[in-house]
Amino acid sequence: MTSKTNHLWGGRFNEPTDEFVKIFGASVTFDKVLAFYDIQGSEAHATMLSEIGVLTKDELKQILDGLASIKDEISKGQFEWSIDLEDVHMNIEARLTEICGLPGKKLHTGRSRNDQVATDMRLYLRDQVQTINNEILRLLNALLDLAEGEKSTIMPGFTHLQAAQPVSFGHHLLAYFEMFKRDYERLEDSYKRINTMPLGAAALAGTSYPIKRERTAELLGFDRICANSIDAVSDRDFTIEFCANASLIMMHLSRFSEELILWSSAQFNFVTLPDSFCTGSSIMPQKKNPDVPELVRGKTGRVNGNLIALLTLMKGQPLAYNKDNQEDKEPLFDTVETLQACLRVFADMVPTIKANTETMRSSTLKGYTTATDLADYLVKKGMPFRDAHDVVGNAVAYAITQSTDLSELSLEELQSFDSTIEADIFDFISLEGSLNARNHLGGTAPEQVSLAIKAARNLLKGASS
Ligand code: ARG
């Protein structure tokens, strides 16, 4: 029996699909990314079908051999994708039937493209999450190495982008370590929700064949099985959750980018990025532009956009599957590719960042970054903090008129603001004194930065083993 239109679903149709509707509805141009996952799913499904007696051993063998040659054709770029066959699933199934005939037509028994596509997406995403987490690990290690070398490098810490207090550059870098560590943990946690199997839900209600979902899940390495067939085919939470996690990572990369862009400007000159990560200007010969962080900052926009696209895609859909869901692919694939590229380029670039130690130091001497230390000193001598705040305010006002830092005032000048000030004051209001004083868990003293790096390295050992 042949159908007049599409031989995979055209039985009840009398007219062929409109030519443009075919193009409009096809997803194969982008969902072919799922091809190997689709084949993996089909192998497991067919194996389970043969184990429950729906396919003979011989039929299974023909199906598996056929799928193996399709894999080969795809790897070699010889597979002919056809828009007429709409999507990756029907392209592969049609080719299988071409290769092995009848058994190919039996593969779809007890399955629907609805549970098939949801399964493919999860198989795809769990692989991508692992690749992404490996890139995060590389970035985390690079941050630790850089922080190790810069733990005693002093830079101004900022609030409101105004110089606030001296901090160790290593400590500042470890703040990013914390962000990306949380990102890693979030992706790890999401893995268990991604690694849940929809297969067996069929179109939405399950199937009348005595399928063994546990067996298919075992063959595919799924930890869990979607508990409700309707939810199984309509749930795209896992893609949204991934895109939300991706947006957080991009937001962190973007903040880091923003700092690198500022810091590498002639005005800050805190860091130098190597030529290999920068570009020049076609008109201004002096320019060296930080393209990599700028692009990463820019790409954050599209990753955020993809998240909103998916949330909006899902918000109005009645249960269960709707064709709308075909629109979940491009935002997800784009997010995966963009995120992987941004993490990769950052993990490559971080080890090349050169701190301009002297500029950072002289910049820290501007802006009265140890004023709090002078106040704390007076408090330790018995003055209430509010009064100390006032005294130091006066001292800062005076230092401004002299164009000097507090630590550059003479002992006599300092004593004119409070007579309890003694010669040891310079141990407190020098940059090193200020830094070393913050010697507690999570503080910026180089000793603490060392301890934090050690703890972080131990943590990473656990993550990669
Ligand atoms: N290409 C479709 C998608 O991406 C596959 C599932 C189609 N299912 C259907 N009932 N039309 O969602």
Coordinates of C-alpha atoms and ligand atoms in Angstrom, one line a residue:
M1 CA 0.0 0.0 0.0
T2 CA 1.4 3.4 -0.9
S3 CA 0.1 6.7 0.4
K4 CA -0.5 9.6 -1.9
T5 CA 1.5 12.1 0.1
N6 CA 4.1 11.4 2.9
H7 CA 4.6 7.6 3.2
L8 CA 5.4 7.9 6.9
W9 CA 2.1 9.6 7.9
G10 CA 0.2 10.3 4.7
G11 CA -2.4 7.4 4.8
R12 CA -5.4 9.6 5.6
F13 CA -4.3 12.5 3.3
N14 CA -5.6 13.1 -0.1
E15 CA -3.6 16.2 -1.0
P16 CA 0.1 16.6 -0.9
T17 CA 1.5 19.2 1.5
D18 CA 1.9 22.7 0.1
E19 CA 5.5 23.2 -1.0
F20 CA 6.1 26.2 1.2
V21 CA 4.4 24.5 4.2
K22 CA 6.8 21.7 3.8
I23 CA 9.7 24.1 4.1
F24 CA 8.0 26.0 6.8
G25 CA 7.4 23.0 9.0
A26 CA 10.6 21.2 8.4
S27 CA 13.2 21.0 11.2
V28 CA 15.8 18.8 9.7
T29 CA 18.1 21.7 8.8
F30 CA 18.7 22.2 12.5
D31 CA 17.6 19.0 14.3
K32 CA 20.0 16.8 12.4
V33 CA 22.4 17.8 15.3
L34 CA 20.4 15.1 17.2
A35 CA 21.1 12.3 14.6
F36 CA 23.4 10.2 16.7
Y37 CA 21.2 10.5 19.8
D38 CA 18.2 9.5 17.7
I39 CA 20.0 6.4 16.5
Q40 CA 21.1 5.6 20.0
G41 CA 17.5 5.8 21.2
S42 CA 16.3 3.7 18.3
E43 CA 18.9 1.0 19.1
A44 CA 17.8 0.7 22.6
H45 CA 14.1 0.8 21.7
A46 CA 14.6 -1.9 19.1
T47 CA 16.6 -4.1 21.5
M48 CA 13.8 -3.8 24.1
L49 CA 11.2 -4.6 21.4
S50 CA 13.0 -7.8 20.5
E51 CA 13.4 -8.8 24.1
I52 CA 9.6 -8.6 24.6
G53 CA 9.0 -10.5 21.4
V54 CA 7.7 -7.7 19.2
L55 CA 10.7 -7.9 16.9
T56 CA 12.5 -11.2 16.0
K57 CA 16.2 -11.5 16.6
D58 CA 16.8 -11.3 12.9
E59 CA 14.7 -8.2 12.5
L60 CA 16.7 -6.6 15.4
K61 CA 19.9 -7.5 13.7
Q62 CA 18.8 -5.9 10.4
I63 CA 17.7 -2.8 12.3
L64 CA 21.0 -2.5 14.2
D65 CA 23.1 -3.1 11.1
G66 CA 21.0 -0.6 9.2
L67 CA 21.4 2.0 11.9
A68 CA 25.1 1.4 12.0
S69 CA 25.4 2.1 8.3
I70 CA 23.4 5.2 8.7
K71 CA 25.7 6.4 11.4
D72 CA 28.6 5.7 9.0
E73 CA 26.9 7.6 6.2
I74 CA 26.3 10.6 8.5
S75 CA 29.9 10.6 9.8
K76 CA 31.2 10.6 6.3
G77 CA 28.9 13.4 5.2
Q78 CA 27.2 11.0 2.7
F79 CA 23.7 11.0 4.2
E80 CA 21.2 12.8 2.1
W81 CA 19.0 14.9 4.4
S82 CA 15.6 15.6 2.8
I83 CA 13.3 18.5 3.7
D84 CA 10.4 16.3 2.3
L85 CA 11.0 14.0 5.3
E86 CA 10.6 16.9 7.7
D87 CA 12.8 16.0 10.6
V88 CA 15.8 14.0 11.7
H89 CA 13.6 11.2 13.0
M90 CA 11.7 10.6 9.7
N91 CA 14.9 11.0 7.6
I92 CA 16.6 8.3 9.6
E93 CA 13.6 6.0 9.7
A94 CA 13.0 6.3 5.9
R95 CA 16.7 5.6 5.2
L96 CA 16.5 2.6 7.5
T97 CA 13.5 1.2 5.6
E98 CA 15.4 1.8 2.3
I99 CA 18.3 -0.2 3.6
C100 CA 16.6 -3.1 5.4
G101 CA 12.9 -3.0 4.2
L102 CA 10.2 -4.5 6.5
P103 CA 12.1 -4.4 9.8
G104 CA 12.7 -0.7 9.3
K105 CA 9.0 -0.2 9.1
K106 CA 8.6 -2.0 12.5
L107 CA 11.0 0.1 14.4
H108 CA 8.4 2.7 15.3
T109 CA 6.2 0.2 17.1
G110 CA 5.1 1.4 20.5
R111 CA 6.8 4.7 20.0
S112 CA 5.9 8.2 18.8
R113 CA 8.1 11.1 17.6
N114 CA 6.8 12.8 20.7
D115 CA 8.6 10.6 23.1
Q116 CA 11.4 10.1 20.6
V117 CA 12.3 13.8 20.3
A118 CA 12.1 14.4 24.0
T119 CA 14.4 11.5 24.5
D120 CA 16.9 12.7 21.9
M121 CA 16.9 16.2 23.5
R122 CA 17.8 14.7 26.9
L123 CA 20.5 12.4 25.5
Y124 CA 22.0 15.4 23.6
L125 CA 21.8 17.8 26.6
R126 CA 23.4 15.4 29.1
D127 CA 26.4 15.1 26.9
Q128 CA 26.6 18.8 26.4
V129 CA 26.4 19.5 30.1
Q130 CA 29.3 17.2 30.7
T131 CA 31.4 19.0 28.1
I132 CA 30.4 22.4 29.5
N133 CA 31.3 21.3 33.0
N134 CA 34.7 20.2 31.8
E135 CA 35.2 23.7 30.4
I136 CA 34.2 25.2 33.7
L137 CA 36.7 23.0 35.4
R138 CA 39.4 24.2 33.1
L139 CA 38.4 27.8 33.8
L140 CA 38.3 27.1 37.6
N141 CA 41.9 25.7 37.5
A142 CA 43.1 28.6 35.4
L143 CA 41.6 31.1 37.9
L144 CA 43.4 29.3 40.8
D145 CA 46.7 29.3 39.0
L146 CA 46.4 33.0 38.3
A147 CA 45.2 33.8 41.8
E148 CA 48.1 31.8 43.3
G149 CA 50.7 34.0 41.5
E150 CA 48.8 37.2 42.4
K151 CA 47.8 36.6 46.1
S152 CA 50.1 39.4 47.3
T153 CA 49.4 41.8 44.5
I154 CA 47.5 44.7 45.9
M155 CA 44.7 46.4 43.9
P156 CA 41.9 48.8 44.9
G157 CA 38.7 46.9 45.7
F158 CA 35.7 48.9 44.5
T159 CA 32.2 49.7 45.6
H160 CA 30.2 52.0 43.3
L161 CA 33.3 51.7 41.1
Q162 CA 35.0 54.1 43.6
A163 CA 38.2 52.9 45.2
A164 CA 37.1 51.4 48.5
Q165 CA 39.7 49.2 50.3
P166 CA 42.9 47.5 49.3
V167 CA 42.4 43.9 48.2
S168 CA 44.6 41.1 46.9
F169 CA 44.2 40.6 43.2
G170 CA 44.2 36.9 43.9
H171 CA 41.3 37.4 46.3
H172 CA 39.4 39.3 43.6
L173 CA 40.0 36.5 41.1
L174 CA 38.8 34.0 43.7
A175 CA 35.4 35.8 43.8
Y176 CA 35.0 34.6 40.2
F177 CA 36.1 31.1 41.2
E178 CA 33.2 31.1 43.7
M179 CA 30.7 32.1 40.9
F180 CA 31.9 29.5 38.5
K181 CA 32.0 26.9 41.2
R182 CA 28.3 27.6 41.9
D183 CA 27.6 27.3 38.2
Y184 CA 29.3 23.9 38.1
E185 CA 27.3 22.7 41.0
R186 CA 24.0 23.9 39.5
L187 CA 24.7 22.1 36.2
E188 CA 25.6 19.0 38.2
D189 CA 22.4 19.2 40.1
S190 CA 20.4 19.7 36.9
Y191 CA 21.9 16.5 35.4
K192 CA 19.6 14.3 37.4
R193 CA 16.5 16.0 36.0
I194 CA 17.9 15.9 32.4
N195 CA 18.9 12.3 32.7
T196 CA 15.3 11.1 33.0
M197 CA 13.7 9.0 30.2
P198 CA 10.5 9.9 28.4
L199 CA 10.6 6.9 26.0
G200 CA 7.6 4.7 26.4
A201 CA 5.2 7.6 26.7
A202 CA 4.6 7.2 23.0
A203 CA 2.3 10.0 21.7
L204 CA 1.1 10.9 25.2
A205 CA -0.9 8.0 26.7
G206 CA 1.7 5.2 26.7
T207 CA 1.4 2.2 24.5
S208 CA -0.6 -1.1 24.5
Y209 CA 2.6 -3.2 23.9
P210 CA 4.1 -4.8 27.0
I211 CA 7.2 -2.5 26.8
K212 CA 9.9 -2.6 29.5
R213 CA 10.8 1.0 30.1
E214 CA 13.3 0.1 32.8
R215 CA 15.2 -2.0 30.2
T216 CA 15.3 0.9 27.7
A217 CA 16.4 3.3 30.4
E218 CA 19.2 0.9 31.4
L219 CA 20.4 0.5 27.8
L220 CA 20.5 4.3 27.4
G221 CA 22.1 5.1 30.8
F222 CA 19.1 7.0 32.1
D223 CA 19.0 7.2 35.9
R224 CA 15.2 7.7 36.0
I225 CA 12.1 7.3 34.0
C226 CA 9.5 10.0 33.5
A227 CA 6.7 9.0 35.8
N228 CA 3.8 10.4 33.8
S229 CA 3.4 9.8 30.1
I230 CA 1.6 13.1 29.5
D231 CA 4.3 15.1 31.3
A232 CA 7.0 13.0 29.6
V233 CA 6.2 14.3 26.1
S234 CA 5.2 17.8 27.1
D235 CA 7.9 18.7 29.6
R236 CA 10.6 21.1 28.4
D237 CA 11.6 22.2 31.9
F238 CA 15.0 20.6 31.5
T239 CA 15.8 22.8 28.5
I240 CA 14.6 25.9 30.3
E241 CA 16.6 25.0 33.4
F242 CA 19.7 24.5 31.4
C243 CA 19.2 27.9 29.6
A244 CA 18.7 29.6 33.0
N245 CA 21.9 28.0 34.2
A246 CA 23.6 29.1 31.0
S247 CA 22.4 32.7 31.5
L248 CA 23.9 32.7 35.0
I249 CA 27.2 31.5 33.7
M250 CA 27.1 34.1 30.9
M251 CA 26.3 36.8 33.4
H252 CA 29.3 35.8 35.4
L253 CA 31.5 35.7 32.3
S254 CA 30.1 39.1 31.3
R255 CA 31.0 40.7 34.6
F256 CA 34.5 39.4 34.4
S257 CA 34.6 40.6 30.8
E258 CA 33.5 44.1 31.8
E259 CA 36.3 44.2 34.4
L260 CA 38.9 43.0 31.9
I261 CA 37.8 45.6 29.4
L262 CA 38.0 48.4 32.0
W263 CA 41.3 47.1 33.4
S264 CA 43.0 46.8 30.1
S265 CA 42.2 50.4 29.1
A266 CA 45.1 52.9 29.2
Q267 CA 43.2 54.7 32.0
F268 CA 43.2 51.7 34.4
N269 CA 46.1 49.7 32.9
F270 CA 45.7 47.0 35.7
V271 CA 46.1 44.1 33.3
T272 CA 47.6 43.4 29.9
L273 CA 45.9 40.9 27.6
P274 CA 48.1 39.3 25.0
D275 CA 48.1 40.4 21.4
S276 CA 46.8 36.9 20.5
F277 CA 43.5 37.7 22.2
C278 CA 43.1 41.3 21.0
T279 CA 42.6 43.0 17.6
G280 CA 43.6 46.3 16.2
S281 CA 41.7 49.2 14.6
S282 CA 41.8 49.7 10.8
I283 CA 42.0 53.5 11.3
M284 CA 43.7 54.1 14.7
P285 CA 47.1 52.6 14.7
Q286 CA 47.5 52.8 18.5
K287 CA 44.5 50.7 19.3
K288 CA 44.6 47.2 20.9
N289 CA 41.0 46.2 21.5
P290 CA 39.8 43.5 24.0
D291 CA 37.6 41.8 21.5
V292 CA 37.3 38.5 23.3
P293 CA 35.8 39.9 26.5
E294 CA 33.7 42.3 24.5
L295 CA 32.2 39.5 22.4
V296 CA 31.5 37.4 25.5
R297 CA 29.8 40.3 27.1
G298 CA 27.8 40.8 23.9
K299 CA 26.9 37.1 23.5
T300 CA 25.3 37.2 27.0
G301 CA 22.4 39.0 25.3
R302 CA 21.5 36.2 23.0
V303 CA 21.8 33.6 25.7
N304 CA 19.4 35.6 27.8
G305 CA 17.2 36.0 24.8
N306 CA 17.1 32.2 24.3
L307 CA 16.0 31.7 27.8
I308 CA 13.1 34.1 27.4
A309 CA 12.2 32.5 24.0
L310 CA 11.9 29.1 25.7
L311 CA 9.9 30.4 28.7
T312 CA 7.5 32.2 26.3
L313 CA 7.3 29.1 24.0
M314 CA 6.0 27.0 26.8
K315 CA 3.8 29.3 28.7
G316 CA 0.6 29.0 26.7
Q317 CA 0.8 25.3 25.6
P318 CA -2.0 23.0 26.6
L319 CA -0.9 19.4 27.4
A320 CA 0.6 17.4 25.9
Y321 CA 2.8 17.7 22.8
N322 CA 2.3 20.6 20.4
K323 CA 4.2 21.4 17.2
D324 CA 5.3 24.6 19.0
N325 CA 7.8 22.4 20.7
Q326 CA 9.8 22.2 17.5
E327 CA 10.8 25.7 18.3
D328 CA 12.7 24.6 21.4
K329 CA 15.7 23.4 19.4
E330 CA 17.4 26.4 17.9
P331 CA 17.5 28.4 21.2
L332 CA 18.8 25.4 23.1
F333 CA 21.4 24.5 20.4
D334 CA 22.5 28.1 20.1
T335 CA 22.8 28.4 23.9
V336 CA 24.9 25.3 24.1
E337 CA 27.2 26.4 21.3
T338 CA 27.6 29.9 22.5
L339 CA 28.3 28.9 26.1
Q340 CA 30.8 26.3 25.1
A341 CA 32.7 28.7 22.9
C342 CA 32.7 31.5 25.6
L343 CA 33.9 29.1 28.3
R344 CA 36.5 27.7 26.1
V345 CA 37.9 31.1 25.1
F346 CA 37.9 32.3 28.7
A347 CA 39.7 29.1 30.0
D348 CA 42.3 29.7 27.3
M349 CA 42.6 33.5 28.0
V350 CA 42.8 33.6 31.8
P351 CA 46.3 32.0 32.0
T352 CA 47.5 34.8 29.6
I353 CA 46.3 37.7 31.8
K354 CA 49.3 39.7 33.0
A355 CA 48.8 41.8 36.1
N356 CA 50.4 45.3 36.0
T357 CA 51.4 45.2 39.7
E358 CA 52.9 48.6 39.9
T359 CA 49.9 50.4 38.4
M360 CA 47.6 48.5 40.6
R361 CA 49.6 49.5 43.6
S362 CA 49.8 53.2 42.7
S363 CA 46.1 53.2 42.0
T364 CA 45.4 51.8 45.4
L365 CA 47.3 54.7 46.9
K366 CA 44.7 57.0 45.3
G367 CA 41.3 57.3 46.9
Y368 CA 42.2 56.9 50.6
T369 CA 41.6 53.1 50.6
T370 CA 42.9 52.7 54.1
A371 CA 40.7 55.3 55.7
T372 CA 38.7 52.5 57.4
D373 CA 41.9 51.1 58.8
L374 CA 42.6 54.4 60.5
A375 CA 39.1 54.5 61.9
D376 CA 39.5 50.9 63.2
Y377 CA 42.8 51.9 64.8
L378 CA 41.1 54.7 66.7
V379 CA 38.3 52.4 67.8
K380 CA 40.9 49.9 69.1
K381 CA 42.3 52.9 71.1
G382 CA 38.8 53.3 72.7
M383 CA 37.1 55.8 70.5
P384 CA 33.4 55.1 69.5
F385 CA 33.3 54.2 65.7
R386 CA 31.1 57.2 64.8
D387 CA 33.6 59.6 66.3
A388 CA 36.5 57.7 64.6
H389 CA 34.6 58.0 61.3
D390 CA 34.4 61.8 61.8
V391 CA 38.1 62.2 62.8
V392 CA 39.2 60.2 59.8
G393 CA 36.9 62.2 57.5
N394 CA 38.8 65.3 58.7
A395 CA 42.1 63.7 58.1
V396 CA 41.1 62.7 54.5
A397 CA 39.9 66.2 53.8
Y398 CA 43.3 67.5 54.9
A399 CA 45.2 64.8 52.9
I400 CA 43.2 65.9 49.8
T401 CA 44.5 69.5 50.3
Q402 CA 48.0 68.0 50.4
S403 CA 47.5 65.7 47.5
T404 CA 48.8 62.7 49.5
D405 CA 47.5 59.4 50.7
L406 CA 46.8 59.0 54.5
S407 CA 49.8 56.7 54.8
E408 CA 52.0 59.5 53.3
L409 CA 51.1 62.0 56.1
S410 CA 53.7 62.4 58.8
L411 CA 53.1 61.1 62.3
E412 CA 52.8 64.7 63.6
E413 CA 50.2 65.5 61.0
L414 CA 48.2 62.4 61.9
Q415 CA 48.5 63.2 65.6
S416 CA 46.9 66.6 65.0
F417 CA 43.7 64.8 64.3
D418 CA 43.9 62.6 67.4
S419 CA 46.6 62.5 70.0
T420 CA 46.3 58.8 70.7
I421 CA 47.8 58.0 67.3
E422 CA 51.3 56.5 67.7
A423 CA 54.1 55.5 65.4
D424 CA 52.6 52.0 64.9
I425 CA 49.8 53.6 62.9
F426 CA 51.8 53.0 59.7
D427 CA 51.5 49.2 60.3
F428 CA 47.8 49.7 60.0
I429 CA 47.3 52.3 57.3
S430 CA 49.9 51.0 54.8
L431 CA 48.5 48.9 52.0
E432 CA 50.1 45.7 53.3
G433 CA 49.0 46.5 56.8
S434 CA 45.4 46.9 55.7
L435 CA 45.5 43.7 53.7
N436 CA 47.2 41.6 56.3
A437 CA 44.8 42.7 59.0
R438 CA 41.9 41.0 57.2
N439 CA 43.2 37.6 58.2
H440 CA 40.0 35.6 58.7
L441 CA 38.1 33.0 56.8
G442 CA 37.0 34.6 53.5
G443 CA 39.2 37.7 54.1
T444 CA 41.7 39.2 51.7
A445 CA 45.0 38.7 53.6
P446 CA 47.4 36.8 51.4
E447 CA 47.6 34.1 54.0
Q448 CA 43.8 33.6 53.7
V449 CA 44.0 33.7 49.9
S450 CA 46.6 30.9 50.1
L451 CA 44.3 28.8 52.3
A452 CA 41.4 29.5 50.0
I453 CA 43.4 28.3 47.0
K454 CA 44.4 25.2 48.8
A455 CA 40.8 24.4 49.8
A456 CA 39.7 25.1 46.2
R457 CA 42.3 22.8 44.8
N458 CA 41.1 20.0 47.1
L459 CA 37.6 20.6 46.0
L460 CA 38.6 20.4 42.3
K461 CA 40.5 17.1 42.9
G462 CA 37.2 15.7 44.1
A463 CA 35.3 17.0 41.1
S464 CA 37.6 15.6 38.4
S465 CA 38.1 12.2 40.0
Ligands
ARG1 N1 10.2 17.7 14.7 C1 9.3 17.5 15.8 C2 9.8 18.4 17.0 O1 10.9 18.9 16.9 C3 9.3 16.1 16.2 C4 8.1 15.7 16.9 C5 6.9 15.7 16.0 N2 5.8 15.2 16.5 C6 4.6 15.4 15.9 N3 3.5 14.8 16.5 N4 4.4 16.1 14.9 O2 9.1 18.6 17.9

